[in-house]
Coordinates of C-alpha atoms in Angstrom, one line a residue:
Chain W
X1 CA 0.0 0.0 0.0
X2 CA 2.7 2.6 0.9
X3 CA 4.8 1.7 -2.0
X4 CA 1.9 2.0 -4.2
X5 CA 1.3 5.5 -2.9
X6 CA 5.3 6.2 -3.2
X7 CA 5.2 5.3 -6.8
X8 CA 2.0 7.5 -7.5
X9 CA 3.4 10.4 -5.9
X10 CA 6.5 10.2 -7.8
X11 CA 4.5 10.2 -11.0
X12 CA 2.8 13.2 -9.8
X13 CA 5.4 14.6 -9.0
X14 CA 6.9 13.8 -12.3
X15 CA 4.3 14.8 -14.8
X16 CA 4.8 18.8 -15.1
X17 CA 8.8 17.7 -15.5
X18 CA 8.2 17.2 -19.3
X19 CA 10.9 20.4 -20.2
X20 CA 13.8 19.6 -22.3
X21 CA 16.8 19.3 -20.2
X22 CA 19.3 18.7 -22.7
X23 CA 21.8 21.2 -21.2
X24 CA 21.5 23.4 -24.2
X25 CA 19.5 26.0 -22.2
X26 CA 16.8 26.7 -24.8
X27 CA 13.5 26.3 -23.0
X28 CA 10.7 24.0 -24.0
X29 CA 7.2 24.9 -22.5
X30 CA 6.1 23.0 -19.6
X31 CA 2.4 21.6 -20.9
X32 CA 0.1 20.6 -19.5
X33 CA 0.9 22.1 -16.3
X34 CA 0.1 20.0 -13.2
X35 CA -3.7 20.2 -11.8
X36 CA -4.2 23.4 -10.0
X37 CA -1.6 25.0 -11.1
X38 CA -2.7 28.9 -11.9
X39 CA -1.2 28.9 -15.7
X40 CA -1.8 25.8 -18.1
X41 CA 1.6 26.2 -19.7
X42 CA 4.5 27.3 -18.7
X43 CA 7.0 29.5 -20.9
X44 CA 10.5 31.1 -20.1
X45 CA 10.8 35.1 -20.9
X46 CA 12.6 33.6 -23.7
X47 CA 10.2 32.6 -25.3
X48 CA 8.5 36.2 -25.6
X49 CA 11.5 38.3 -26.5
X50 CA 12.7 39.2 -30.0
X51 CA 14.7 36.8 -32.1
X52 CA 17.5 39.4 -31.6
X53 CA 17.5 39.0 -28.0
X54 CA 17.2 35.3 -27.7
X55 CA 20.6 34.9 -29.7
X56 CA 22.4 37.9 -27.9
X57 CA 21.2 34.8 -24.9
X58 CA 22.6 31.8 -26.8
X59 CA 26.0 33.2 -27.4
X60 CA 28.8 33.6 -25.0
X61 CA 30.1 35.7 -26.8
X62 CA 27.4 38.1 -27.3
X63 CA 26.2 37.8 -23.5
X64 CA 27.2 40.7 -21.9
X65 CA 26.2 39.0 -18.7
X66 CA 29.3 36.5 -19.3
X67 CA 31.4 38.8 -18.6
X68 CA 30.5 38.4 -15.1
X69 CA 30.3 34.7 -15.6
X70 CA 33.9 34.8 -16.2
X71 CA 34.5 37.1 -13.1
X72 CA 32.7 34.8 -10.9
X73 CA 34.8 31.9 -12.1
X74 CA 38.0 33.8 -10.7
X75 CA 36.2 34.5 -7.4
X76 CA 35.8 31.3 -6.9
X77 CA 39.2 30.5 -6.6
X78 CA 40.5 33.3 -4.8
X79 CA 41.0 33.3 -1.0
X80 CA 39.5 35.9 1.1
X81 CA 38.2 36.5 4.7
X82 CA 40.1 35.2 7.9
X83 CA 39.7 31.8 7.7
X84 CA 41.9 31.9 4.7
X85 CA 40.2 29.9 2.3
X86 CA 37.9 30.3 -0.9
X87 CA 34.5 28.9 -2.4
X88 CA 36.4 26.2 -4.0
X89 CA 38.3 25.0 -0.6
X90 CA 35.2 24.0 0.3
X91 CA 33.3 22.6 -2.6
X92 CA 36.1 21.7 -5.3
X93 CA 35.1 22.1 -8.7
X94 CA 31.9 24.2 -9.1
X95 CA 31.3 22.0 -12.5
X96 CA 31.0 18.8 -10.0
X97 CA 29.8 20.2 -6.9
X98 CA 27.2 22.8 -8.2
X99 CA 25.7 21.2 -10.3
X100 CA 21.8 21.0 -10.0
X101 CA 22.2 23.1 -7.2
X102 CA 20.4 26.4 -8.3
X103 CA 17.7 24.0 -9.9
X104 CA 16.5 23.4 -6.1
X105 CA 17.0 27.1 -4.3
X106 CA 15.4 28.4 -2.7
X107 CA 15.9 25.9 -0.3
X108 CA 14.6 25.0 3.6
X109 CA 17.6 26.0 5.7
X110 CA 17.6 23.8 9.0
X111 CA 19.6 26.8 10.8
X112 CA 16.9 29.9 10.4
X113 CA 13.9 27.2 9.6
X114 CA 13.0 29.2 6.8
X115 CA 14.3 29.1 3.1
X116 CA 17.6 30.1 1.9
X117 CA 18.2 32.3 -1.2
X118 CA 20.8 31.1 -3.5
X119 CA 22.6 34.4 -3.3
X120 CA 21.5 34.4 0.3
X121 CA 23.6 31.3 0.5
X122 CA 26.8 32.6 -1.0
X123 CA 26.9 35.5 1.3
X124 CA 26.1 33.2 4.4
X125 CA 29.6 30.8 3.3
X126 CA 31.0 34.2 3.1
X127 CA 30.7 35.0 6.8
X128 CA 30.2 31.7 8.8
X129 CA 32.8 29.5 6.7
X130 CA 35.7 32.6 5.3
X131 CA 35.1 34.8 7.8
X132 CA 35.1 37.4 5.1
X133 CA 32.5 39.9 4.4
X134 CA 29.4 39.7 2.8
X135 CA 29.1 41.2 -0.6
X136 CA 26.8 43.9 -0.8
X137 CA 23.4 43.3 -2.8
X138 CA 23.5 44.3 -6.5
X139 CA 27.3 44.7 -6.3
X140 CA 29.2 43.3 -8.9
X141 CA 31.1 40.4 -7.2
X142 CA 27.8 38.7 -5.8
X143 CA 26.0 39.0 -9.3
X144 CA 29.2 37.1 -10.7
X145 CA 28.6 34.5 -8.4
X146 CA 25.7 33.9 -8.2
X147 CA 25.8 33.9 -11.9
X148 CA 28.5 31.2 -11.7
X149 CA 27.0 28.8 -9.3
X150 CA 23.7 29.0 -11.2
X151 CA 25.2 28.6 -14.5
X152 CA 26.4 25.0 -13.4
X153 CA 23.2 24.0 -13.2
X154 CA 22.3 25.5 -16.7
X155 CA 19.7 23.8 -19.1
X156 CA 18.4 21.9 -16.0
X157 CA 14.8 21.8 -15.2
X158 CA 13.5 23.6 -11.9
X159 CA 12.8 21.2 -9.3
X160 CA 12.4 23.5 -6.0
X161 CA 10.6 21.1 -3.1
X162 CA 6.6 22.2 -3.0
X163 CA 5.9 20.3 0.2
X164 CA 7.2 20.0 3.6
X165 CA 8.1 22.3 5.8
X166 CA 8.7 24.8 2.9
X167 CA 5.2 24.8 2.3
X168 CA 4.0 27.6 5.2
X169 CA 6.6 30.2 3.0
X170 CA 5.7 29.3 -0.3
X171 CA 2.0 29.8 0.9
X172 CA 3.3 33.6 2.1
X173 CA 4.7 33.6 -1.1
X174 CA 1.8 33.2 -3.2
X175 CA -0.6 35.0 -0.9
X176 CA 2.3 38.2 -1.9
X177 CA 2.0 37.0 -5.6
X178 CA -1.5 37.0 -5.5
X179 CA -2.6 39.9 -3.7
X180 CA -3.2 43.6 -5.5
X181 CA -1.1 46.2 -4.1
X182 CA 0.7 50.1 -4.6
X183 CA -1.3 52.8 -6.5
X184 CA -2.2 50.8 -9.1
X185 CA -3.8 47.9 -7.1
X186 CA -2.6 45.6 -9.5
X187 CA -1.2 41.8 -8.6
X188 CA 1.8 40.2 -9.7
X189 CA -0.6 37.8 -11.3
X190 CA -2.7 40.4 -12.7
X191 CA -0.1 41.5 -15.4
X192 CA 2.0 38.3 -15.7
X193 CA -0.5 35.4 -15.6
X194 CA -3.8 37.1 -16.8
X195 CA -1.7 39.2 -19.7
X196 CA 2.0 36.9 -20.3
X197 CA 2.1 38.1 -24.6
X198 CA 0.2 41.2 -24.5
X199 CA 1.9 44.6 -24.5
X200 CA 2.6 47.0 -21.6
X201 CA 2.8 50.2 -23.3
X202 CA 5.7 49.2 -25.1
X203 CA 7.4 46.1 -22.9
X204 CA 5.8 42.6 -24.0
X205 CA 4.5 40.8 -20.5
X206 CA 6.0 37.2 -20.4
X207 CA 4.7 35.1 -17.8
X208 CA 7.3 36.8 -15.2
X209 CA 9.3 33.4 -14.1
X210 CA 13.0 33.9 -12.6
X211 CA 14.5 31.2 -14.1
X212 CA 17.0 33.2 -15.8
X213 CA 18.3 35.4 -13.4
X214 CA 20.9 37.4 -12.7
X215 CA 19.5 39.0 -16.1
X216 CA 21.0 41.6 -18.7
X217 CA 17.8 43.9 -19.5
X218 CA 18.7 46.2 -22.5
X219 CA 16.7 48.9 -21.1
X220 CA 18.7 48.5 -17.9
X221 CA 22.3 48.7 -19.7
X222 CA 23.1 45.6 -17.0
X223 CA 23.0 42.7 -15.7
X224 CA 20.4 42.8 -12.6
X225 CA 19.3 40.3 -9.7
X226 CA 15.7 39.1 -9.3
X227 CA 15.5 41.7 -6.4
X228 CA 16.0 44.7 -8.8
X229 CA 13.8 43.0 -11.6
X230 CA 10.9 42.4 -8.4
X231 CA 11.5 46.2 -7.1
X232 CA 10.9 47.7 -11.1
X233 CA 7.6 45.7 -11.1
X234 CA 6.3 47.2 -8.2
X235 CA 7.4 51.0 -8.7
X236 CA 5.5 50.4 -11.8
X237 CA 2.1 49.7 -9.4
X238 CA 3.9 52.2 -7.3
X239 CA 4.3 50.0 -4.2
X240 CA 6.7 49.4 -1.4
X241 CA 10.1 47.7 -2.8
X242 CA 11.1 44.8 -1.1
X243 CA 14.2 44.4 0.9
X244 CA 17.5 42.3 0.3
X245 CA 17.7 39.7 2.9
X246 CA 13.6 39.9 3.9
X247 CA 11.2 37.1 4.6
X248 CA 8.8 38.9 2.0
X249 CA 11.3 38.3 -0.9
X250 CA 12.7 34.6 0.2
X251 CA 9.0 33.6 0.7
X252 CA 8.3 35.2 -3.1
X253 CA 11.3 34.0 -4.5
X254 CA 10.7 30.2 -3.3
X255 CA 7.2 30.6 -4.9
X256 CA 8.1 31.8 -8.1
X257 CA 11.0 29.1 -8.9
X258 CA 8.3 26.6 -7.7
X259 CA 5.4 28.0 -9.8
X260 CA 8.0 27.5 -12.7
X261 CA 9.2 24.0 -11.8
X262 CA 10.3 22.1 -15.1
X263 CA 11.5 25.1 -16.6
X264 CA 15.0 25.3 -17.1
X265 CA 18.0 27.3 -15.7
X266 CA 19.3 30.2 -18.4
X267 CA 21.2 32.0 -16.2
X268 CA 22.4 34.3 -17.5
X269 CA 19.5 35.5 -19.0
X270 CA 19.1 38.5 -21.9
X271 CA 15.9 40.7 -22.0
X272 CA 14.8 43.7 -23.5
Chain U
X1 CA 61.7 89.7 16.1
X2 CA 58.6 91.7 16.0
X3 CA 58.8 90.8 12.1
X4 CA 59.0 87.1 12.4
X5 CA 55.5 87.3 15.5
X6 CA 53.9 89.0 12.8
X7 CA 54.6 86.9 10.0
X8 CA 53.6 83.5 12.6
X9 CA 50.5 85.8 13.7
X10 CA 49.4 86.1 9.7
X11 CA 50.1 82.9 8.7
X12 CA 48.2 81.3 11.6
X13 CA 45.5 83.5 11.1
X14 CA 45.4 82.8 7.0
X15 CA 45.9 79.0 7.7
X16 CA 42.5 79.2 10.1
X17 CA 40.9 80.9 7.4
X18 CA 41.7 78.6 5.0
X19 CA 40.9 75.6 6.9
X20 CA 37.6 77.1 7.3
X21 CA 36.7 77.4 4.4
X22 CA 37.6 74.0 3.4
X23 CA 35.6 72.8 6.3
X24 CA 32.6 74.3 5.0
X25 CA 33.2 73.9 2.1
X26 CA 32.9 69.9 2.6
X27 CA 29.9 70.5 4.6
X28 CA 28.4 71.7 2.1
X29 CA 29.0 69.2 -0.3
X30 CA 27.7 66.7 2.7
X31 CA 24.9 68.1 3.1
X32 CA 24.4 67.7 -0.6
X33 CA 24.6 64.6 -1.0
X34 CA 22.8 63.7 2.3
X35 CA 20.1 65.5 1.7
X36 CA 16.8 63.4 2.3
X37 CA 15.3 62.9 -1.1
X38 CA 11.7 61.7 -1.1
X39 CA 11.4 60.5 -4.6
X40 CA 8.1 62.2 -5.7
X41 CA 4.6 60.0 -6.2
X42 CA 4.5 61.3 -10.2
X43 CA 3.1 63.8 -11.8
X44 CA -0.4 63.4 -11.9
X45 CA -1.0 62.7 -8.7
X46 CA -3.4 64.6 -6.1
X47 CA -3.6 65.2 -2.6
X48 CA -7.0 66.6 -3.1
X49 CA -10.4 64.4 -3.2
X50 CA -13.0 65.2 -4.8
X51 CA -16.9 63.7 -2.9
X52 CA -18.9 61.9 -5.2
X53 CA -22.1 60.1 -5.5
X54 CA -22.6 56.7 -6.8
X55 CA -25.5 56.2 -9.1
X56 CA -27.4 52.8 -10.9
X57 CA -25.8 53.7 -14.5
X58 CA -27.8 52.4 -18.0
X59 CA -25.0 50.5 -20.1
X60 CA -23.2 50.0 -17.0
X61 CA -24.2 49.4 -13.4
X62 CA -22.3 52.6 -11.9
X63 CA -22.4 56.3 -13.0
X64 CA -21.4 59.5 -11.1
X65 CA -23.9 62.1 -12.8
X66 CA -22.6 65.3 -11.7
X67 CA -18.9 66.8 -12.2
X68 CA -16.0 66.5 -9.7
X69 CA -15.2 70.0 -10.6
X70 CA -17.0 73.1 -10.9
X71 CA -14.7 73.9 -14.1
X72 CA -16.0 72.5 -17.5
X73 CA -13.4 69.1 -18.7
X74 CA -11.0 70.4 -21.8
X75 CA -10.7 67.8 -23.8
X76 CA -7.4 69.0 -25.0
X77 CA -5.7 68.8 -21.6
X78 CA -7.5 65.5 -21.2
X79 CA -5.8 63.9 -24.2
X80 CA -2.0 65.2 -22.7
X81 CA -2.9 63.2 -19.3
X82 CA -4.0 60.7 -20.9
X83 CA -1.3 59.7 -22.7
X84 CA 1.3 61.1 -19.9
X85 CA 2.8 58.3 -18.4
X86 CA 3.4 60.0 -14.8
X87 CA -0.7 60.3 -14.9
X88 CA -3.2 58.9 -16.8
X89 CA -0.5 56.9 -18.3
X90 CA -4.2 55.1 -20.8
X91 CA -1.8 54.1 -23.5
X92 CA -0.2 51.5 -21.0
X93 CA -3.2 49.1 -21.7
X94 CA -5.6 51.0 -24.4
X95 CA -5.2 51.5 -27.7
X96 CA -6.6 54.7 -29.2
X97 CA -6.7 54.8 -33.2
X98 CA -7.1 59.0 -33.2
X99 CA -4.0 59.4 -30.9
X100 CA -1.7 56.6 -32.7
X101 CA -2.6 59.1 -36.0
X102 CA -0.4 61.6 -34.2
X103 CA 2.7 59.4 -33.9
X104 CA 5.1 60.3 -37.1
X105 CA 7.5 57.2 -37.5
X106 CA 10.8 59.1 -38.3
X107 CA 10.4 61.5 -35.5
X108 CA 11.3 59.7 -32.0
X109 CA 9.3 62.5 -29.2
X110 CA 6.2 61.8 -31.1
X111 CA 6.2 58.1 -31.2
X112 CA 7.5 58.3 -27.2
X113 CA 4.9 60.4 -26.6
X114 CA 1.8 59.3 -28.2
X115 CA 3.3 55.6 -29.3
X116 CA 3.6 52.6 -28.1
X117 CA -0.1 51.4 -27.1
X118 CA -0.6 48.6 -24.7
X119 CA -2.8 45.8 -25.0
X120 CA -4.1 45.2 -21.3
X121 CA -7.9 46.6 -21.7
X122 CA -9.9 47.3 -24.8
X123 CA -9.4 49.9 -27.7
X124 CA -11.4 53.2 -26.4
X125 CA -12.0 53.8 -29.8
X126 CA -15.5 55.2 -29.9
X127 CA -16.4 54.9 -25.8
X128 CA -18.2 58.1 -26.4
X129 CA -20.6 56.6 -28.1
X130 CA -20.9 53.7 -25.8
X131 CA -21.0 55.4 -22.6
X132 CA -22.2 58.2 -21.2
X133 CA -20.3 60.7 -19.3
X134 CA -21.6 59.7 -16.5
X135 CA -20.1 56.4 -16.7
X136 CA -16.9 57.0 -18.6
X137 CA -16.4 58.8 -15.1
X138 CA -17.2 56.4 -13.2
X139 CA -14.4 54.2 -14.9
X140 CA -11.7 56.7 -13.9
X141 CA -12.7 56.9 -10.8
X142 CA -13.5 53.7 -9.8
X143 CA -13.1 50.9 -12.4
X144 CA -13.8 48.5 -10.0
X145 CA -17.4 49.8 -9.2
X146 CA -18.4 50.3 -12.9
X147 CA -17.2 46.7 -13.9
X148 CA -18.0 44.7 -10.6
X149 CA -17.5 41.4 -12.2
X150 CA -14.5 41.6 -14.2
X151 CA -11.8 41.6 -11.3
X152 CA -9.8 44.7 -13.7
X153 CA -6.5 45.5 -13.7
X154 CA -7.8 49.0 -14.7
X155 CA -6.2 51.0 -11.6
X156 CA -9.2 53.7 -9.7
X157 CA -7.5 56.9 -10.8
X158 CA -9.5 58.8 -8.1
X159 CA -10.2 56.6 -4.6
X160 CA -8.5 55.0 -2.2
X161 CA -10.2 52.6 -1.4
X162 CA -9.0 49.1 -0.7
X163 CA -5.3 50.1 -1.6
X164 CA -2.8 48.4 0.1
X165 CA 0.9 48.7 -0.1
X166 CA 1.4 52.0 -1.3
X167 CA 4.5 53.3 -1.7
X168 CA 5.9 55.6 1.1
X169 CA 5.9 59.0 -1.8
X170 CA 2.3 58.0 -3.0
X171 CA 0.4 57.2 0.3
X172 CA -2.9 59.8 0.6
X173 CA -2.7 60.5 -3.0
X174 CA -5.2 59.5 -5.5
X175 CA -3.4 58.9 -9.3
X176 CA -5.7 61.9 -10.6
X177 CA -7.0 64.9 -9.5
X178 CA -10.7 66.0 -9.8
X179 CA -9.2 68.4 -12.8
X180 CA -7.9 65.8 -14.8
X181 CA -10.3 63.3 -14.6
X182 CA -13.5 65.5 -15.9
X183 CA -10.4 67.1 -18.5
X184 CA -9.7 63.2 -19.6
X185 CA -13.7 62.0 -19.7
X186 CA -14.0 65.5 -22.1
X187 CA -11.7 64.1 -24.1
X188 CA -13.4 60.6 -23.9
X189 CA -16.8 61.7 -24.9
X190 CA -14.9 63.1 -27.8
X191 CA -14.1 59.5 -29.3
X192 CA -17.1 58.7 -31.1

């Protein structure tokens, strides 16, 4: 009896997995989604922006996001703090040890008992296992590595845990997502799952996942972090901005890599 | 002797000076930079509320019958906050055939400002002739009272009721004033 119930809850869990992860990092949709899920397909910002932009994506060369890429590669590698030791004292080779790791953050952190941001993560090694300081938010050595860890998981599908004790946070999470707010009173789900293809005055909506971030927006000139992508969404309702390091955006973050589960990594990402 | 006191004396006196003015002159820059900047709400927006009465409406349930102002609505102000994007900010979602006419291709200020029309709501083209002004006020004020059932996305351009999470610059503002609202339904009623 139980191992018939293990097996159907792996198939379950299984079913909206149907994204291509070749490793090539070009998305497939996610169709049909899983029941009760509030889009019936799911598609990467890729697939809404320009042919233009999608190849500045696919090339290394033409990424400028790789240039931090590179940068976080070096960081890696390079001692710092007190304790006298780097990333890769700790976890060798990023291609070995990181690997699938981004596809499962945010994840539940034993320590705090709430969930743990990728780049939340980095920062945390940074003080409890170097002894060196944590990098600012937006500054350009955290975007490189959190560009760099995620990479290594690039072209692998999203698989962030939905149940358990994550499941009080990603509830926050969606109850933020969900719920009209600033000036405008609009939802994050009003423009981006009610509108995902329709125009915005002059920016196309996608369906507003995060699977590609750290992402180089064109109209931004730079590379950017969820946070900053998050806070230009709601200036545009004209709401609060949310904070680096809060609940609020750990508990939205967690719920929007899980709402795009079996999409896959692009980190780093290129937008309009 | 008495020369070299005097020489000290001047030079200690000039150094003060100096240093003084240094001093202030990188207090001034401080207080430049430190100065507390509330970033403004936008353009558009209004400390001032207008009172209004709700009324049963014919092609929709809601109209507010009588003006928010006591000035008459100019259509031609109406269509520049309308298309404004710190205040009506209409070509976001709406499309509006007689204001894309303005946009000449080759010329950049034209096509930012009348351009680029979203795709969130309806075309207005012609909601003079579908509603009356009445109504069409009643959907800036209040989109949410005019179209009960559709859960919009149109934002209420002149209550503030059930916002939540405002931001700090744009709390006890509504988007519009009274002004702008009867100068954008003018302009409205004009699209036939």
């Amino acid at each position: 009896m139980k191992l018939a119930l293990l097996t159907m809850l792996i198939v379950i869990v299984s079913l909206p997995g149907q994204a291509s992860a070749a490793g090539d990092g070009k998305t497939e949709a996610v169709k049909p989604t899983a029941e009760g899920h509030p889009l019936k397909e799911l598609w990467s910002g890729y697939h809404y922006a320009e042919p233009e932009v999608r190849n500045m994506q696919d090339s290394e060369a033409d990424n400028p996001a790789m240039v931090l890429f590179k940068k976080g590669e070096g960081l890696w590698k390079q001692v710092d703090g007190r304790a006298n030791k780097s990333c890769a004292s700790c976890h060798g080779d990023a291609a070995k040890s990181m690997r699938g790791a981004a596809a499962t953050y945010p994840a539940f952190f034993k320590l705090t008992e709430k969930p743990q941001t990728l780049t939340g993560r980095i920062n945390l090694c940074r003080e409890k296992f170097m002894e060196a300081r944590a990098f600012p938010y937006e500054s350009e050595p955290l975007l490189a590595l959190t560009i760099f860890v995620k990479r290594q998981s690039k072209g692998m599908a999203l698989a962030v845990a939905e149940d358990g004790p994550l499941k009080p946070f990603l509830d926050k999470g969606k109850a933020y997502y969900t719920s009209r707010r600033g000036q405008l009173a609009i939802s994050c789900a009003g423009c981006h799952e009610k509108y995902a293809g329709k125009r915005y005055r002059s920016e196309k909506l996608s369906q507003g996942h995060a699977n590609g971030f750290p992402t180089y927006r064109k109209s931004w000139k730079t590379t950017g972090s969820l946070l900053k992508q998050i806070n230009q969404c709601l200036a545009r309702v004209r709401a609060n901005p949310l904070k680096a390091g809060s609940d609020n955006l750990a508990n939205l973050q967690l719920y929007l890599a899980s709402k795009a589960n079996g999409l896959v990594v692009e980190t780093p990402a290129v937008r309009e | 002797m008495k020369h070299t006191i005097r020489i000290i004396c001047t030079s200690i006196v000039a150094c003060t000076l100096c240093l003084i003015m240094v001093a202030d002159a990188f207090a001034q820059q401080r207080r430049v930079v430190r100065k507390p900047k509330l970033p403004a709400c936008s353009a558009g927006a209004s400390a001032v509320l207008a009172r209004y009465k709700v009324e049963k409406g014919e092609a929709l349930p809601a109209t507010i019958r009588k003006s928010l102002t006591k000035k008459k609505g100019d259509a031609e102000k109406g269509l520049e906050a309308a298309v404004n994007r710190g205040k009506g900010n209409c070509l976001a979602c709406h499309q509006i055939a007689s204001v894309q006419a303005k946009v000449d291709e080759s010329d950049a200020e034209t096509v930012k400002t009348y351009g680029n029309h979203g795709e969130l709501g309806p075309p207005l083209n012609g909601v003079g002739a579908r509603y009356s002004r009445g109504e069409l006020r009643m959907i800036l004020v209040d989109p949410k009272k005019a179209f009960p059932d559709a859960d919009t996305v149109m934002p209420a351009y002149h209550t503030r009721n059930g916002l939540k999470d405002v931001s700090r610059a744009c709390q006890r503002r509504v988007m519009l004033s009274a002004q702008s609202i009867e100068d954008i339904v003018a302009f409205l009623e004009g699209l036939k």
